[in-house]
Coordinates of C-alpha atoms (C1' of nucleotides) in Angstrom, one line a residue:
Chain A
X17 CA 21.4 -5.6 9.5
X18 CA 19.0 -6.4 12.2
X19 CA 16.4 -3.8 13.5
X20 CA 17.4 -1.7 15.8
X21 CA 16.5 -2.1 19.5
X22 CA 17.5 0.7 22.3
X23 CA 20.4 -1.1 24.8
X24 CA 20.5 0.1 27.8
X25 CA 22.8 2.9 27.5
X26 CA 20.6 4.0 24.4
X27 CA 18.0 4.2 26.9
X28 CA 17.8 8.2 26.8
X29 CA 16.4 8.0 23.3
X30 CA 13.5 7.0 24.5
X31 CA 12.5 10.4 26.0
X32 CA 12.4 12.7 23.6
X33 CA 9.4 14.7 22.0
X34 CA 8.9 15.7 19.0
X35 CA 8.5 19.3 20.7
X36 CA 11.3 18.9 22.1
X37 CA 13.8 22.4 21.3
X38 CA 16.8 19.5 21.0
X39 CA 16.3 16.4 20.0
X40 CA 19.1 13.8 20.6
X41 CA 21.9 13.7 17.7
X42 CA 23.4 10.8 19.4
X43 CA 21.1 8.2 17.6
X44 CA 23.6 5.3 17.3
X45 CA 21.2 3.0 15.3
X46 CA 18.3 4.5 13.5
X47 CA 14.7 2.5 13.1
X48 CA 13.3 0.3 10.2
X49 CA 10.7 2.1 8.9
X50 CA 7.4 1.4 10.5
X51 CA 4.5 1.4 8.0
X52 CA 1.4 1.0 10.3
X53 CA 2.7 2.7 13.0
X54 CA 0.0 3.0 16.2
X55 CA -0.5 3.4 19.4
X56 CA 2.4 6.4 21.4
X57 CA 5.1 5.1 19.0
X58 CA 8.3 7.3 18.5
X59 CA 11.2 6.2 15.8
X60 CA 14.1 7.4 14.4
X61 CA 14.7 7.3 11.2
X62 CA 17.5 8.0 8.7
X63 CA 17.5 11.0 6.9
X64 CA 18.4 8.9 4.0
X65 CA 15.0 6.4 4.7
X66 CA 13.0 7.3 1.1
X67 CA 9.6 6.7 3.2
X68 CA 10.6 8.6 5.7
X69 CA 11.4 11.5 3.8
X70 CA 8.3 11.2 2.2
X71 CA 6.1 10.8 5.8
X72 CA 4.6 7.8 4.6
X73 CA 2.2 5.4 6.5
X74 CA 0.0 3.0 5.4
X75 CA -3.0 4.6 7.3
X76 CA -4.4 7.3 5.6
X77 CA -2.7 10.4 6.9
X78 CA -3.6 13.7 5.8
X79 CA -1.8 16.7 5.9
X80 CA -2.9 18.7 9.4
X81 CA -1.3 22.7 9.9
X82 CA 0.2 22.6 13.1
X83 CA 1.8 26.2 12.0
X84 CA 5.1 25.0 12.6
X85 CA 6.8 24.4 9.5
X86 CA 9.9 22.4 11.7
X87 CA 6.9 19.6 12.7
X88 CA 5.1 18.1 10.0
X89 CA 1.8 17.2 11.3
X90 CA -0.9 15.2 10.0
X91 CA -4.1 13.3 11.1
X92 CA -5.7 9.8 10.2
X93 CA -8.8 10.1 8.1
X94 CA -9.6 6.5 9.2
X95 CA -11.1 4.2 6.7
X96 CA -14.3 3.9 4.4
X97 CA -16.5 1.5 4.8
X98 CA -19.5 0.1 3.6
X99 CA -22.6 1.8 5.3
X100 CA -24.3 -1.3 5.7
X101 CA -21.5 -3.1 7.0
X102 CA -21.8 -6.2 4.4
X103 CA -19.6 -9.0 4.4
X104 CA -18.3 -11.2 2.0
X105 CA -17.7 -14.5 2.9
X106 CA -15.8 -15.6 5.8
X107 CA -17.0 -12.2 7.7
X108 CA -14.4 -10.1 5.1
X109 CA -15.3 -6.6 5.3
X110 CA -14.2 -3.4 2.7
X111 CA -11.5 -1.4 3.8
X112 CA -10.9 0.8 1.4
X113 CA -8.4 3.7 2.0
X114 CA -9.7 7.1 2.3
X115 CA -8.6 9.3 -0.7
X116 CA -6.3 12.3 1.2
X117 CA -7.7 15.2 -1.2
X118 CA -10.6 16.6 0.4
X119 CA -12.6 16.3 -2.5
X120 CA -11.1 13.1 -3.9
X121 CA -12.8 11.9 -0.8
X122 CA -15.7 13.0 -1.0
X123 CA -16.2 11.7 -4.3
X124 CA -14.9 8.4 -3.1
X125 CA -17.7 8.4 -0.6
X126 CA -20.2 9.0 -3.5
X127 CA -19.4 5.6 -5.1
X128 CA -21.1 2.5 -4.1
X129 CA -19.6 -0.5 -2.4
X130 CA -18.3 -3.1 -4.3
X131 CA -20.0 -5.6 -2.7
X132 CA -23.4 -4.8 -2.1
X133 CA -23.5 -1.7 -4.3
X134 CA -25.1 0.3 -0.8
X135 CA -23.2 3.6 0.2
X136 CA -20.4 3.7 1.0
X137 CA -19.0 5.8 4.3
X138 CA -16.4 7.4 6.2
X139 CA -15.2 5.8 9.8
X140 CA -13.3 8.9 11.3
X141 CA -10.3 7.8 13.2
X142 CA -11.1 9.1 17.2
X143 CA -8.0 6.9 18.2
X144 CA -6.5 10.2 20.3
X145 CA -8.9 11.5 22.7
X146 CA -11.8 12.2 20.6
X147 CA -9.6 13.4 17.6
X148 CA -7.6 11.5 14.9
X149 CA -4.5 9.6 15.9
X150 CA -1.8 12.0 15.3
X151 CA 1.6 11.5 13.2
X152 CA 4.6 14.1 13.6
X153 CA 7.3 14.3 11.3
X154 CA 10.6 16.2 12.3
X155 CA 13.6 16.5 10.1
X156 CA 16.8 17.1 12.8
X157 CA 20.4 16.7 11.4
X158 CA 20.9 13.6 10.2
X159 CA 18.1 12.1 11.1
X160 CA 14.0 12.1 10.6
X161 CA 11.9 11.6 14.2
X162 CA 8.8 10.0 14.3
X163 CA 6.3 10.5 16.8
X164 CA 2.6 9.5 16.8
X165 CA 0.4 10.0 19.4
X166 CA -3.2 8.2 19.5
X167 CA -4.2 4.4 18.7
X168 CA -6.7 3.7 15.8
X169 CA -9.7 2.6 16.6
X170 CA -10.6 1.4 13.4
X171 CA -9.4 -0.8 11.0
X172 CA -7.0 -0.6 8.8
X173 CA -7.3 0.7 5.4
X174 CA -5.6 -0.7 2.4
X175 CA -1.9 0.5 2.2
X176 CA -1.5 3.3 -0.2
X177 CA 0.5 0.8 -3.2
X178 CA -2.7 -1.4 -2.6
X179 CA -5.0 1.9 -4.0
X180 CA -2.1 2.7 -6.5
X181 CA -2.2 -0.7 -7.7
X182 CA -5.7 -0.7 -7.8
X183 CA -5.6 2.2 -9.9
X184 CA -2.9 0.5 -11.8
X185 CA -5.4 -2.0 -12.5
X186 CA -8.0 -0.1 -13.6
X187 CA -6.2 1.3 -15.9
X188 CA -4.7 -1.7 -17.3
X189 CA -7.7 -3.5 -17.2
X190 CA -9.6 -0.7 -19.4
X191 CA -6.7 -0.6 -21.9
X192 CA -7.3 -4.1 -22.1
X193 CA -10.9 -4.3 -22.4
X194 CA -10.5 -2.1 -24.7
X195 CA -8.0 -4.5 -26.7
X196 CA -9.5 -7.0 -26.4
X197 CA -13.2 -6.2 -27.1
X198 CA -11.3 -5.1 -30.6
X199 CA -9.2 -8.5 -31.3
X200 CA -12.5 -10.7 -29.9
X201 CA -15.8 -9.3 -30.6
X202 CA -17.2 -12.2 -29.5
X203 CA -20.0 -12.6 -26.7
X204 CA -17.0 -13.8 -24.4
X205 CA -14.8 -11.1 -24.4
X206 CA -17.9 -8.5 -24.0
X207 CA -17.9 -6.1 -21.1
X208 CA -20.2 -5.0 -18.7
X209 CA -21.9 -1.7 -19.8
X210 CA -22.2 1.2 -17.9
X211 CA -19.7 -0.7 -15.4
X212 CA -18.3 1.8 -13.3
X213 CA -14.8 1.5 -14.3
X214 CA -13.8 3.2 -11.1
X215 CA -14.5 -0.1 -9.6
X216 CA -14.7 -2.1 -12.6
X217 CA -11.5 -4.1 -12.4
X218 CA -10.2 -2.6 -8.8
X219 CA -9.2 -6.0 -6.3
X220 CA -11.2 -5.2 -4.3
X221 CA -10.1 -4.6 -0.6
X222 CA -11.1 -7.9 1.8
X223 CA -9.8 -6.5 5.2
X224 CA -9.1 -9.2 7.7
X225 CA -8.0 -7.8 10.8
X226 CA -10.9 -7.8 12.2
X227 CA -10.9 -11.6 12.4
X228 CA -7.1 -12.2 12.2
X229 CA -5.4 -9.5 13.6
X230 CA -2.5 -10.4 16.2
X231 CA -1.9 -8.9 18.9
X232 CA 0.7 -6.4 18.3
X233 CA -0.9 -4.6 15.4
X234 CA 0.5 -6.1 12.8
X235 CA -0.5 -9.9 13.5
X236 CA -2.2 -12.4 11.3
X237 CA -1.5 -16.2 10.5
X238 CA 1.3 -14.9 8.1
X239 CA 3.3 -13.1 10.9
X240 CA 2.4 -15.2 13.6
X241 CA 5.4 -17.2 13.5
X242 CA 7.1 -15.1 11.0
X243 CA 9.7 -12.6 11.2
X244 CA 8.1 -9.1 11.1
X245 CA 8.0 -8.4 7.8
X246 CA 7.3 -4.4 7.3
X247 CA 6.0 -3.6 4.3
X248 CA 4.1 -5.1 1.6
X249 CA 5.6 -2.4 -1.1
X250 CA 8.6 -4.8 -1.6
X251 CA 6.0 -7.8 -2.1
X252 CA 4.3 -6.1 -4.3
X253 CA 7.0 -5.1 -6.6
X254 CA 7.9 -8.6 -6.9
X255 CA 4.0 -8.7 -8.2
X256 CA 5.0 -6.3 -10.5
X257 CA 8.2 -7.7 -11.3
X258 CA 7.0 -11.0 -12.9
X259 CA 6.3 -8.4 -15.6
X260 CA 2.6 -9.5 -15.0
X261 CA -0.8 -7.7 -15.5
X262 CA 0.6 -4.2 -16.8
X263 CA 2.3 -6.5 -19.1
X264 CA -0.6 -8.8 -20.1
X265 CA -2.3 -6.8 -22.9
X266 CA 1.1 -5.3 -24.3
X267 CA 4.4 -5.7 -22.9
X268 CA 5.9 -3.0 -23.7
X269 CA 2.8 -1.0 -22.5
X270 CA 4.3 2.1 -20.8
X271 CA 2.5 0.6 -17.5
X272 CA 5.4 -2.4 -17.5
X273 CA 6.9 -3.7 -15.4
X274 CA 10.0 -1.1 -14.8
X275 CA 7.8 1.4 -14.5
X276 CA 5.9 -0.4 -11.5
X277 CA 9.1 -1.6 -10.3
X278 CA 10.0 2.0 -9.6
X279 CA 7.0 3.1 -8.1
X280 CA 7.7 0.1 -5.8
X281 CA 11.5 0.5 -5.1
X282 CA 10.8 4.6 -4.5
X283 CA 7.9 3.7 -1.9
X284 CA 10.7 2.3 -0.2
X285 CA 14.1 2.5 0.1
X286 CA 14.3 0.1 3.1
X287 CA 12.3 -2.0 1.1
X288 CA 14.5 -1.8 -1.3
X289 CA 17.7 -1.8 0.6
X290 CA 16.2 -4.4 2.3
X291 CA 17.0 -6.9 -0.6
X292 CA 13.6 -7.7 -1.2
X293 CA 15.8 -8.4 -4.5
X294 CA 18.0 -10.7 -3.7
X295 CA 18.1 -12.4 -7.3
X296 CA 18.2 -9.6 -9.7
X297 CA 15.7 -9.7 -12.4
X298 CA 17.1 -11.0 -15.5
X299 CA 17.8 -8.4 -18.1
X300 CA 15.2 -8.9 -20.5
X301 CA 12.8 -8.4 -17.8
X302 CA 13.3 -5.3 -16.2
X303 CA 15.8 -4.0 -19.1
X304 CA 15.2 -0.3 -17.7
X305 CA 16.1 -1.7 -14.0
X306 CA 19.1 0.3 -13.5
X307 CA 19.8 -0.1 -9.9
X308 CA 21.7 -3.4 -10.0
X309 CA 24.7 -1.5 -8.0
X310 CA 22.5 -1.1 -5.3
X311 CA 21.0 -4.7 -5.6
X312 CA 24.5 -6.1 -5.5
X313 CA 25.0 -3.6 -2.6
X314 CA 22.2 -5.4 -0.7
X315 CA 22.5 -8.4 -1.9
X316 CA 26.4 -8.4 -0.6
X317 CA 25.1 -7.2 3.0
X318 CA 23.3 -10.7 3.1
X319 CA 19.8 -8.9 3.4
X320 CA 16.8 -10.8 3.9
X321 CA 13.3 -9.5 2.8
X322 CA 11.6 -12.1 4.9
X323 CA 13.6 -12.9 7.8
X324 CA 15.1 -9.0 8.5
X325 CA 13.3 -5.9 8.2
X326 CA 14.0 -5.0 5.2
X327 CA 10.3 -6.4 4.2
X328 CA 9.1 -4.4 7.5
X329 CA 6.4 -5.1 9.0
X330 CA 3.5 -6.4 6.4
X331 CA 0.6 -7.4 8.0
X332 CA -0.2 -9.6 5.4
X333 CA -3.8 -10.4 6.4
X334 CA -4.5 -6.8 7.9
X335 CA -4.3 -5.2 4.1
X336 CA -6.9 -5.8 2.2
X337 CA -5.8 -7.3 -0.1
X338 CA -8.9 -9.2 -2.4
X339 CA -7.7 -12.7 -2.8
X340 CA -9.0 -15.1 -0.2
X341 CA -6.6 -15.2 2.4
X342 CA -8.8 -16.7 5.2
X343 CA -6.6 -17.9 8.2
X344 CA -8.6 -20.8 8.7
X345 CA -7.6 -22.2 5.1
X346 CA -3.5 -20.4 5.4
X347 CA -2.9 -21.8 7.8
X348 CA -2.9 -24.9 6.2
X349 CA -1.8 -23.5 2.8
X350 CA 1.8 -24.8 2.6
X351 CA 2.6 -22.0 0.4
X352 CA 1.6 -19.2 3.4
X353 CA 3.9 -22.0 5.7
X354 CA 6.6 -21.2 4.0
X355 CA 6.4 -17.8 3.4
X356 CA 7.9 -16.0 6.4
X357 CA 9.9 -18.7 7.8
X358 CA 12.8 -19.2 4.7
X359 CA 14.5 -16.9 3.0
X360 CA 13.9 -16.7 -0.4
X361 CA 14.5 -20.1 -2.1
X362 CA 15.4 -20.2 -5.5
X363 CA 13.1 -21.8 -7.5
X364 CA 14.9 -23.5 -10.1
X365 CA 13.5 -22.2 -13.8
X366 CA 10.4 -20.4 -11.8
X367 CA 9.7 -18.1 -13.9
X368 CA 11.8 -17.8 -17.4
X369 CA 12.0 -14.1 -17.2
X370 CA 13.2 -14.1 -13.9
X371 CA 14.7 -17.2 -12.3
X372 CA 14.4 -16.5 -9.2
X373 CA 11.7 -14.3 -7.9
X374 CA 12.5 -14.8 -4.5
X375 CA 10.2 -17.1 -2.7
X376 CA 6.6 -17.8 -2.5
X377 CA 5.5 -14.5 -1.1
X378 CA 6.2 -14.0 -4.5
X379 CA 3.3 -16.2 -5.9
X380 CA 0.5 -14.9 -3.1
X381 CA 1.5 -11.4 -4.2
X382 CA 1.1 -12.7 -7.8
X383 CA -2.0 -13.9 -6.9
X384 CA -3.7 -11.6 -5.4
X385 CA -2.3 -8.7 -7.9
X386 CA -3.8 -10.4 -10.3
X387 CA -6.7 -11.2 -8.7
X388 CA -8.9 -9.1 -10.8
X389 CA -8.0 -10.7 -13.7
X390 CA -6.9 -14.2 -12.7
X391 CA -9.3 -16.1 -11.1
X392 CA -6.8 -18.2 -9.5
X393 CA -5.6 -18.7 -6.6
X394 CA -2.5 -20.9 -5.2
X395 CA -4.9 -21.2 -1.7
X396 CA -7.8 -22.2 -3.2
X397 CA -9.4 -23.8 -6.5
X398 CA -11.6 -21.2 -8.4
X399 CA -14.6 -22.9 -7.1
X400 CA -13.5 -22.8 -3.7
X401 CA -12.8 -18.6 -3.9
X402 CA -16.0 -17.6 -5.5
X403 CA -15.1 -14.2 -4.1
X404 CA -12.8 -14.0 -6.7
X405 CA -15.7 -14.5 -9.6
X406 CA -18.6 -13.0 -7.5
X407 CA -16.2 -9.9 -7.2
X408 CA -14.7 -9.4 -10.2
X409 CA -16.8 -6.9 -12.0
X410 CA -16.6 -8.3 -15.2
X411 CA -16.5 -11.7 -14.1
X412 CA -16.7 -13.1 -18.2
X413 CA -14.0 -10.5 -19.1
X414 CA -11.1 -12.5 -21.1
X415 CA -7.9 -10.9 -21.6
X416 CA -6.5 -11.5 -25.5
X417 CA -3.4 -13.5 -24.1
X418 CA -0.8 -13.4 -26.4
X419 CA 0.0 -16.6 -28.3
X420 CA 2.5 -18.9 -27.8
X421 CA 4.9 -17.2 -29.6
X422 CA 4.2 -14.2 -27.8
X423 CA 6.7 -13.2 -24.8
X424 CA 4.1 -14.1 -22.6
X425 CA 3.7 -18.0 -21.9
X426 CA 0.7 -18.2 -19.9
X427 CA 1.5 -21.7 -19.3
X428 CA 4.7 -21.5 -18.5
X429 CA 3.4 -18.8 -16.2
X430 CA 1.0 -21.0 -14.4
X431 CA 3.4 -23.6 -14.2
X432 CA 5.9 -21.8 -13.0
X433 CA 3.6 -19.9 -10.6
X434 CA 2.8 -23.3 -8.6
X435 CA -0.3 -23.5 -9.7
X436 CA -0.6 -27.3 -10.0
X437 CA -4.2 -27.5 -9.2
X438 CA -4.8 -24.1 -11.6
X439 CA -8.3 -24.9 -13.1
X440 CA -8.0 -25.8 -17.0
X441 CA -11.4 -24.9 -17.0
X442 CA -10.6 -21.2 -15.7
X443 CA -7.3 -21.2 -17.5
X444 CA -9.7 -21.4 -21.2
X445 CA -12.0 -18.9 -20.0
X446 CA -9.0 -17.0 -19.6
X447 CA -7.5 -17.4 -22.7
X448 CA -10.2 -17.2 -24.9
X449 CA -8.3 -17.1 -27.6
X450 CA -5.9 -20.6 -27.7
Chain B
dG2 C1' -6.5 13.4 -11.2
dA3 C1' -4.5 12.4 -6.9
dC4 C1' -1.3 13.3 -3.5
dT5 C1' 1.6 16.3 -0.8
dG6 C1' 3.4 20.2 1.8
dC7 C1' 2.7 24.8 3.1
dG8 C1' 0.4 28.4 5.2
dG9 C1' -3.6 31.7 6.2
dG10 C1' -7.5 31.8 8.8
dC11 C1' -11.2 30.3 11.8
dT12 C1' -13.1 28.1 15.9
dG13 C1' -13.2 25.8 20.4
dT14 C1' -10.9 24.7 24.7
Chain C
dA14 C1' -1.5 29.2 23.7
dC15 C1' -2.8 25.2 21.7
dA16 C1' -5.3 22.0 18.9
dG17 C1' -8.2 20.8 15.2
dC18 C1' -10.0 21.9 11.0
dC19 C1' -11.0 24.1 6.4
dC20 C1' -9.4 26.1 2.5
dG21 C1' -6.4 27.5 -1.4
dC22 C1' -2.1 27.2 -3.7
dA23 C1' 1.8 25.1 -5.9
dG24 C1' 4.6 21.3 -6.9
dT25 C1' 5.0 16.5 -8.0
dC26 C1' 3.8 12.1 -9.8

DNA sequence: GACTGCGGGCTGT
DNA sequence: ACAGCCCGCAGTC
C-alpha cells in the first residue's frame, strides 16, 4: 500500500474545487491522510479515513461559517507564542497550540510562558492574503475532498495529541503528586506550591522548525533521509503503549494504557491501518485492546509505519515535542539513524510487556512522553539536556515507583528502553523510594 | 472543560 | 455575492 500519486490518466483529478457543483467520483486511489497540510494542497480522501471524517489537522483549525453546510470550512488560529520571544537553548522556541474554543483561548493567552514566565501571545496565521490559511472539508460519495487554500506563515503549533497528551500528563502527574506526597512525605517528594498545575507537569512544547525545518514542510533531520512518515499519533500510541506514565502511579489507573491506546488508534485510522502495530501488544498489556482483527488485517498487508504512509507524514522535529531533539546532536544519535530508515526491528525481550514495540521511534517517543517525569533522554545524558530539569516544573518531584514486585520494573524498563548510559544518579532521584 | 459542527447575524469588500 | 468573523447552541469526548 504505497501512497497514492496521480498517473497521467488520473491527471483530471487534479482540477477540481472544492466549489465545484461535481466533483470527480472517479477517484481510483484515494490520499494518505496529510496532517500538516499547507500551502494550495487538494486530497482525496476515503470516506472511511477516521481523520478525515473528523477534519483533522495538526494546525490549529477552527471552525469558520462559510453558510454552506455541503463545505466544511475552517481557518488557522496560528500559534501562541511567548511575547518576548525567549528561547531555550539551542534557539528552541514555544509553540504551543492555540486552544480552538474562543474562550479556552483566551484563557490560554492569560497564562504565562513556561519558560520565562512573560506573557504569552497569539501569532494569527495571515498565510492567505491577509486572512488565515483556509481548510475546506467536502463529504461527496464515497469519498472526503480536501482543499486548503493559503500557506502558514508561522510556525507550527504542537499537534493536537501533543496538547491531549500534555493534558494527559497533567493529569497523571497531579494524581501522582498527589500519591506520592501521601506514601513519601519526605522533603524529596515535596511539590512546588502554588505551581500552576496547568503547566506544572505539561512537556513543554520545544518547536524546531524554525531551525530544522526541510524544505517541503515537513522536513527535519528525522525525515531527511526518511520515508515520509505522516503522523506522530501512531508514535505516540506506541508511547502510550509501553503502558508508561498513565501507568506509573497505578496501573490500572483508568488513564492506562488502553485507554490512551484508543485515543491514539481513533486519531487515526491510517495510522492505525497503517500498522504502526505490527507486533501486537501482548495481552497483559493492553488486555482491553480489542482490535487485534484489524492488526492482523494490517499486519497481513505487510504495512510499514516507518517506511509507508501509514505513519504519514510526522515532522518529527517540527512538533514540539519537549525533549531535546537538536539536529546538530540527532544527527549523530544512532538511535534517530535508525529511525526512519528500517522497519520496525524486533527487539528481542524489549520490553516484557510488549516484546516488540516496534522500533526505536518507539524509545524517542518514550522519551520525550515521558519527558516531564523522566529526566532521561536516549540523545543525551541528563546533564547534557538540562532543558529537561530547568523545564520540568517540579524538577525534585519523585514518582512513588512501584517496587520490584510491582508490575512495573523500572529497571527492566530502562534497560529495555536502551538506556545504557541512563544516569544511576537520576534513576535514584527517580525512585526515591528503592 | 475542551473540542467540534452548525447556523444566525454582522461587517467589509 | 462573497468572505471573514463573532456568537450561541448542542453534542461529544
Amino acid at each position: 500500500m504505497e501512497p497514492e500519486d496521480f498517473d497521467s490518466e488520473d491527471k483530471e483529478m487534479l482540477s477540481w474545487d472544492i466549489n465545484d457543483i461535481k466533483l470527480p467520483q472517479n477517484v481510483k486511489k484515494t490520499d494518505w491522510f496529510q496532517e500538516w497540510p499547507d500551502s494550495y494542497e487538494k486530497y482525496v480522501y476515503s470516506s472511511e479515513d477516521r481523520n478525515a471524517q473528523r477534519h483533522l489537522s495538526s494546525w490549529a483549525m477552527r471552525n469558520t461559517n462559510n453558510h454552506n453546510s455541503r463545505i466544511l470550512k475552517k481557518s488557522c488560529l496560528g500559534v501562541v507564542v511567548c511575547s518576548r520571544d525567549c528561547s531555550a537553548r539551542e534557539g528552541h522556541k514555544i509553540y504551543l497550540r492555540p486552544a480552538i474554543c474562543d474562550k479556552a483561548r483566551q484563557k490560554q493567552q492569560r497564562k504565562r510562558c513556561p519558560n520565562c514566565d512573560g506573557p504569552l501571545k497569539l501569532i494569527p496565521c495571515r498565510g492567505h492574503g491577509g486572512f488565515p490559511v483556509t481548510n475546506f472539508w467536502r463529504h461527496e460519495g464515497r469519498f472526503i475532498f480536501f482543499q486548503s487554500k493559503g500557506e502558514h506563515d508561522h510556525p507550527k503549533p504542537e499537534t493536537k495529541l501533543e496538547a491531549e497528551a500534555r493534558r494527559t500528563m497533567n493529569k497523571v502527574h497531579m494524581a501522582s503528586s498527589s500519591i506520592t506526597l501521601r506514601l513519601n512525605r519526605g522533603p524529596v517528594a515535596k511539590a512546588v506550591p502554588g505551581e500552576a498545575p496547568s503547566w506544572g507537569s505539561l512537556p513543554l512544547t520545544w518547536s524546531f522548525q524554525e531551525g530544522v525545518q526541510l524544505p517541503g514542510g515537513d522536513g527535519g533531520h528525522l525525515t531527511a533521509n526518511a520515508p515520509q512518515q505522516k503522523s506522530p499519533n501512531d508514535c505516540l500510541f506506541k508511547s502510550y503503549g509501553l503502558g508508561g506514565v498513565p501507568d506509573l502511579a497505578d496501573p490500572t489507573s483508568a488513564v492506562g494504557p488502553a485507554e490512551l491506546y484508543e485515543k491514539c488508534r481513533v486519531s487515526s485510522s491510517r495510522i492505525y491501518g497503517g500498522g504502526d502495530l505490527l507486533q501486537p501488544p501482548a495481552s497483559g498489556v493492553l488486555s482491553e485492546y480489542n482490535d487485534l482483527q484489524v492488526w492482523n488485517k494490517n499486519a497481513a498487508l505487510g504495512r510499514n509505519p516507518l517506511s509507508d504512509n501509514g505513519c504519514p507524514s510526522y515532522p518529527f522535529p517540527q512538533t514540539s515535542w519537549p525533549y531535546d531533539f537538536s539536529p546538530s546532536q540527532n544527527s549523530l544519535d544512532p538511535l534517530a539513524q535508525q529511525i526512519p530508515m528500517e522497519p520496525p526491528a524486533a527487539k528481542a525481550g524489549c520490553h516484557p510487556l510488549w516484546p516488540n514495540p516496534g522500533g526505536d521511534l518507539y524509545e524517542e517517543k518514550v522519551h520525550m512522553d515521558f519527558n516531564s517525569y523522566y529526566p532521561s533522554t536516549p540523545c543525551h545524558s541528563p546533564q547534557e539536556d538540562p532543558l529537561l530539569f530547568t523545564y520540568t516544573p517540579f524538577p525534585h518531584h519523585q514518582y512513588s515507583l512501584p517496587g520490584k514486585s510491582s508490575k512495573w520494573n523500572f529497571d527492566e524498563e530502562v534497560r529495555c528502553m536502551g538506556l545504557d548510559h541512563y544516569n544511576n544518579e537520576m534513576l535514584l532521584n527517580l525512585c526515591p523510594l528503592r
